[in-house]
Amino acid sequence: MKTGIFVVLLMAIMAAGCGVNAGLLSQEELYKYDYLELPNSGTDPAPDIMPMYPGGVVGVTSVISNNLVYPLKARYMGIEGDVHVAFIIAEDGSIEDIHVIQSVSEELDEEAVRVVKKLKRFHPGFVANQPVEVEMWLPIRFKLI
């Protein structure tokens, strides 16, 4: 059972060195995102307990900031933007169906998917004390500074 909830993970991350800023959306931009229904999800209940990454947002931030590399081709071409990656947190907490829902370039999209694949299992979401699948969305900002 996949829940009818679209969740935005909120955080800010920085990539180390080389004048590269790779993070998420600004505080003002994040306010427009909250819990949004997925298309055709009217019958699925929102989770009573949302999935949680070990270490919370700090844990996700740590994994991404320690693994994110601004692709050289994108850097040389001056390509910047927000890649939005969606994925399913399965009933066992594993990450499935990682895909880009807002693309910037092939290079940045591939890097965003690669770092999301580095995340460990989440604690799953629950509805009525039963684990459920939850789709999550992670916007990752690539910016040259």
PDB file of C-alpha atoms in Angstrom:
ATOM      1  CA  MET A   1       0.000   0.000   0.000  1.00  0.00           C
ATOM      2  CA  LYS A   2       1.571   3.273  -1.116  1.00  0.00           C
ATOM      3  CA  THR A   3       0.408   6.316   0.790  1.00  0.00           C
ATOM      4  CA  GLY A   4      -1.008   9.332  -0.953  1.00  0.00           C
ATOM      5  CA  ILE A   5       1.548  11.744   0.374  1.00  0.00           C
ATOM      6  CA  PHE A   6       4.278  13.639  -1.374  1.00  0.00           C
ATOM      7  CA  VAL A   7       6.977  14.658   1.067  1.00  0.00           C
ATOM      8  CA  VAL A   8       9.726  17.178   0.587  1.00  0.00           C
ATOM      9  CA  LEU A   9      12.857  16.534   2.594  1.00  0.00           C
ATOM     10  CA  LEU A  10      13.996  19.916   3.874  1.00  0.00           C
ATOM     11  CA  MET A  11      17.661  20.640   4.388  1.00  0.00           C
ATOM     12  CA  ALA A  12      20.602  22.661   3.179  1.00  0.00           C
ATOM     13  CA  ILE A  13      23.862  21.012   2.216  1.00  0.00           C
ATOM     14  CA  MET A  14      27.164  22.230   0.869  1.00  0.00           C
ATOM     15  CA  ALA A  15      29.660  20.337  -1.265  1.00  0.00           C
ATOM     16  CA  ALA A  16      33.246  20.717  -0.168  1.00  0.00           C
ATOM     17  CA  GLY A  17      35.765  22.816  -2.102  1.00  0.00           C
ATOM     18  CA  CYS A  18      36.218  23.961  -5.696  1.00  0.00           C
ATOM     19  CA  GLY A  19      33.765  26.864  -5.392  1.00  0.00           C
ATOM     20  CA  VAL A  20      30.792  24.561  -5.676  1.00  0.00           C
ATOM     21  CA  ASN A  21      27.563  24.985  -3.763  1.00  0.00           C
ATOM     22  CA  ALA A  22      25.333  21.944  -3.980  1.00  0.00           C
ATOM     23  CA  GLY A  23      22.352  22.193  -1.728  1.00  0.00           C
ATOM     24  CA  LEU A  24      18.630  22.283  -1.565  1.00  0.00           C
ATOM     25  CA  LEU A  25      16.106  25.057  -1.948  1.00  0.00           C
ATOM     26  CA  SER A  26      16.250  28.328  -0.014  1.00  0.00           C
ATOM     27  CA  GLN A  27      14.111  28.767   3.099  1.00  0.00           C
ATOM     28  CA  GLU A  28      11.653  30.976   1.177  1.00  0.00           C
ATOM     29  CA  GLU A  29      11.350  28.439  -1.658  1.00  0.00           C
ATOM     30  CA  LEU A  30      10.771  25.595   0.791  1.00  0.00           C
ATOM     31  CA  TYR A  31       7.716  27.267   2.339  1.00  0.00           C
ATOM     32  CA  LYS A  32       5.699  26.572  -0.811  1.00  0.00           C
ATOM     33  CA  TYR A  33       6.305  22.832  -0.313  1.00  0.00           C
ATOM     34  CA  ASP A  34       4.589  20.987   2.496  1.00  0.00           C
ATOM     35  CA  TYR A  35       2.655  17.776   2.188  1.00  0.00           C
ATOM     36  CA  LEU A  36       1.226  17.561  -1.325  1.00  0.00           C
ATOM     37  CA  GLU A  37      -1.048  14.849  -2.648  1.00  0.00           C
ATOM     38  CA  LEU A  38       0.207  12.651  -5.415  1.00  0.00           C
ATOM     39  CA  PRO A  39      -1.918  12.350  -8.545  1.00  0.00           C
ATOM     40  CA  ASN A  40      -4.596   9.639  -8.266  1.00  0.00           C
ATOM     41  CA  SER A  41      -3.896   9.140  -4.558  1.00  0.00           C
ATOM     42  CA  GLY A  42      -7.222  10.212  -3.103  1.00  0.00           C
ATOM     43  CA  THR A  43      -7.938   6.881  -1.397  1.00  0.00           C
ATOM     44  CA  ASP A  44      -4.572   6.255   0.257  1.00  0.00           C
ATOM     45  CA  PRO A  45      -4.276   7.639   3.786  1.00  0.00           C
ATOM     46  CA  ALA A  46      -1.398   9.841   4.873  1.00  0.00           C
ATOM     47  CA  PRO A  47       1.007   7.973   7.155  1.00  0.00           C
ATOM     48  CA  ASP A  48       0.420   8.263  10.881  1.00  0.00           C
ATOM     49  CA  ILE A  49       4.194   8.096  11.249  1.00  0.00           C
ATOM     50  CA  MET A  50       6.393   9.397   8.427  1.00  0.00           C
ATOM     51  CA  PRO A  51       9.557   7.545   7.389  1.00  0.00           C
ATOM     52  CA  MET A  52      12.650   8.690   9.280  1.00  0.00           C
ATOM     53  CA  TYR A  53      16.270   8.423   8.235  1.00  0.00           C
ATOM     54  CA  PRO A  54      18.689   7.250  10.957  1.00  0.00           C
ATOM     55  CA  GLY A  55      20.065  10.503  12.324  1.00  0.00           C
ATOM     56  CA  GLY A  56      17.161  12.478  10.826  1.00  0.00           C
ATOM     57  CA  VAL A  57      17.789  15.355   8.445  1.00  0.00           C
ATOM     58  CA  VAL A  58      21.350  15.644   9.775  1.00  0.00           C
ATOM     59  CA  GLY A  59      21.949  12.021   8.737  1.00  0.00           C
ATOM     60  CA  VAL A  60      20.661  12.611   5.201  1.00  0.00           C
ATOM     61  CA  THR A  61      22.634  15.860   4.960  1.00  0.00           C
ATOM     62  CA  SER A  62      25.794  14.098   6.062  1.00  0.00           C
ATOM     63  CA  VAL A  63      25.474  11.307   3.483  1.00  0.00           C
ATOM     64  CA  ILE A  64      24.752  13.727   0.658  1.00  0.00           C
ATOM     65  CA  SER A  65      27.392  16.310   1.565  1.00  0.00           C
ATOM     66  CA  ASN A  66      30.064  13.621   1.995  1.00  0.00           C
ATOM     67  CA  ASN A  67      29.278  11.957  -1.347  1.00  0.00           C
ATOM     68  CA  LEU A  68      28.062  14.673  -3.731  1.00  0.00           C
ATOM     69  CA  VAL A  69      30.511  15.577  -6.503  1.00  0.00           C
ATOM     70  CA  TYR A  70      29.718  18.351  -8.986  1.00  0.00           C
ATOM     71  CA  PRO A  71      30.220  16.679 -12.384  1.00  0.00           C
ATOM     72  CA  LEU A  72      33.192  18.160 -14.271  1.00  0.00           C
ATOM     73  CA  LYS A  73      31.358  18.506 -17.586  1.00  0.00           C
ATOM     74  CA  ALA A  74      28.507  20.408 -15.905  1.00  0.00           C
ATOM     75  CA  ARG A  75      31.010  22.581 -14.035  1.00  0.00           C
ATOM     76  CA  TYR A  76      32.927  23.463 -17.208  1.00  0.00           C
ATOM     77  CA  MET A  77      29.696  24.190 -19.085  1.00  0.00           C
ATOM     78  CA  GLY A  78      28.375  26.337 -16.213  1.00  0.00           C
ATOM     79  CA  ILE A  79      25.276  24.176 -15.739  1.00  0.00           C
ATOM     80  CA  GLU A  80      23.363  24.890 -12.529  1.00  0.00           C
ATOM     81  CA  GLY A  81      19.903  24.126 -11.216  1.00  0.00           C
ATOM     82  CA  ASP A  82      17.657  22.078  -8.966  1.00  0.00           C
ATOM     83  CA  VAL A  83      17.344  18.358  -9.619  1.00  0.00           C
ATOM     84  CA  HIS A  84      14.263  16.885  -7.956  1.00  0.00           C
ATOM     85  CA  VAL A  85      14.631  13.191  -7.161  1.00  0.00           C
ATOM     86  CA  ALA A  86      11.648  11.071  -6.115  1.00  0.00           C
ATOM     87  CA  PHE A  87      11.890   7.656  -4.493  1.00  0.00           C
ATOM     88  CA  ILE A  88       9.802   5.162  -2.555  1.00  0.00           C
ATOM     89  CA  ILE A  89      10.530   4.249   1.047  1.00  0.00           C
ATOM     90  CA  ALA A  90       9.323   0.631   1.058  1.00  0.00           C
ATOM     91  CA  GLU A  91       7.592  -1.123   3.933  1.00  0.00           C
ATOM     92  CA  ASP A  92      10.968  -2.503   5.058  1.00  0.00           C
ATOM     93  CA  GLY A  93      12.597   0.966   4.893  1.00  0.00           C
ATOM     94  CA  SER A  94      14.592   0.276   1.739  1.00  0.00           C
ATOM     95  CA  ILE A  95      14.775   2.869  -1.033  1.00  0.00           C
ATOM     96  CA  GLU A  96      13.166   1.883  -4.333  1.00  0.00           C
ATOM     97  CA  ASP A  97      12.229   3.431  -7.680  1.00  0.00           C
ATOM     98  CA  ILE A  98      14.686   6.335  -7.582  1.00  0.00           C
ATOM     99  CA  HIS A  99      13.954   8.665 -10.476  1.00  0.00           C
ATOM    100  CA  VAL A 100      14.328  12.293 -11.502  1.00  0.00           C
ATOM    101  CA  ILE A 101      11.092  14.276 -11.628  1.00  0.00           C
ATOM    102  CA  GLN A 102      12.695  17.630 -12.477  1.00  0.00           C
ATOM    103  CA  SER A 103      15.755  17.463 -14.679  1.00  0.00           C
ATOM    104  CA  VAL A 104      18.572  19.945 -15.172  1.00  0.00           C
ATOM    105  CA  SER A 105      21.083  18.025 -17.277  1.00  0.00           C
ATOM    106  CA  GLU A 106      22.051  14.407 -17.734  1.00  0.00           C
ATOM    107  CA  GLU A 107      25.218  14.884 -15.672  1.00  0.00           C
ATOM    108  CA  LEU A 108      23.533  16.598 -12.712  1.00  0.00           C
ATOM    109  CA  ASP A 109      20.578  14.199 -12.811  1.00  0.00           C
ATOM    110  CA  GLU A 110      22.896  11.168 -12.691  1.00  0.00           C
ATOM    111  CA  GLU A 111      24.849  12.626  -9.765  1.00  0.00           C
ATOM    112  CA  ALA A 112      21.679  13.388  -7.804  1.00  0.00           C
ATOM    113  CA  VAL A 113      20.412   9.814  -8.310  1.00  0.00           C
ATOM    114  CA  ARG A 114      23.846   8.399  -7.424  1.00  0.00           C
ATOM    115  CA  VAL A 115      23.958  10.161  -4.044  1.00  0.00           C
ATOM    116  CA  VAL A 116      20.373   9.204  -3.185  1.00  0.00           C
ATOM    117  CA  LYS A 117      21.401   5.566  -3.802  1.00  0.00           C
ATOM    118  CA  LYS A 118      24.038   6.030  -1.052  1.00  0.00           C
ATOM    119  CA  LEU A 119      21.337   6.498   1.596  1.00  0.00           C
ATOM    120  CA  LYS A 120      20.818   3.565   3.979  1.00  0.00           C
ATOM    121  CA  ARG A 121      17.464   2.144   4.998  1.00  0.00           C
ATOM    122  CA  PHE A 122      14.929   4.505   6.517  1.00  0.00           C
ATOM    123  CA  HIS A 123      12.664   3.656   9.413  1.00  0.00           C
ATOM    124  CA  PRO A 124       9.437   3.052   7.436  1.00  0.00           C
ATOM    125  CA  GLY A 125       6.221   5.036   7.569  1.00  0.00           C
ATOM    126  CA  PHE A 126       3.192   3.557   9.331  1.00  0.00           C
ATOM    127  CA  VAL A 127      -0.589   3.697   8.974  1.00  0.00           C
ATOM    128  CA  ALA A 128      -2.611   2.067  11.761  1.00  0.00           C
ATOM    129  CA  ASN A 129       0.565   0.426  13.122  1.00  0.00           C
ATOM    130  CA  GLN A 130       1.273  -1.216   9.751  1.00  0.00           C
ATOM    131  CA  PRO A 131       4.338  -0.251   7.665  1.00  0.00           C
ATOM    132  CA  VAL A 132       3.460   1.394   4.332  1.00  0.00           C
ATOM    133  CA  GLU A 133       5.277   2.617   1.244  1.00  0.00           C
ATOM    134  CA  VAL A 134       5.761   6.378   1.114  1.00  0.00           C
ATOM    135  CA  GLU A 135       6.970   8.379  -1.869  1.00  0.00           C
ATOM    136  CA  MET A 136       9.467  11.067  -0.966  1.00  0.00           C
ATOM    137  CA  TRP A 137      10.938  13.898  -2.975  1.00  0.00           C
ATOM    138  CA  LEU A 138      14.395  15.375  -2.494  1.00  0.00           C
ATOM    139  CA  PRO A 139      15.261  18.618  -4.341  1.00  0.00           C
ATOM    140  CA  ILE A 140      19.045  18.951  -4.735  1.00  0.00           C
ATOM    141  CA  ARG A 141      20.492  22.308  -5.818  1.00  0.00           C
ATOM    142  CA  PHE A 142      23.639  22.476  -7.904  1.00  0.00           C
ATOM    143  CA  LYS A 143      25.163  25.975  -7.979  1.00  0.00           C
ATOM    144  CA  LEU A 144      28.576  27.186  -9.015  1.00  0.00           C
ATOM    145  CA  ILE A 145      30.032  29.899  -6.791  1.00  0.00           C
TER     146      ILE A 145
END
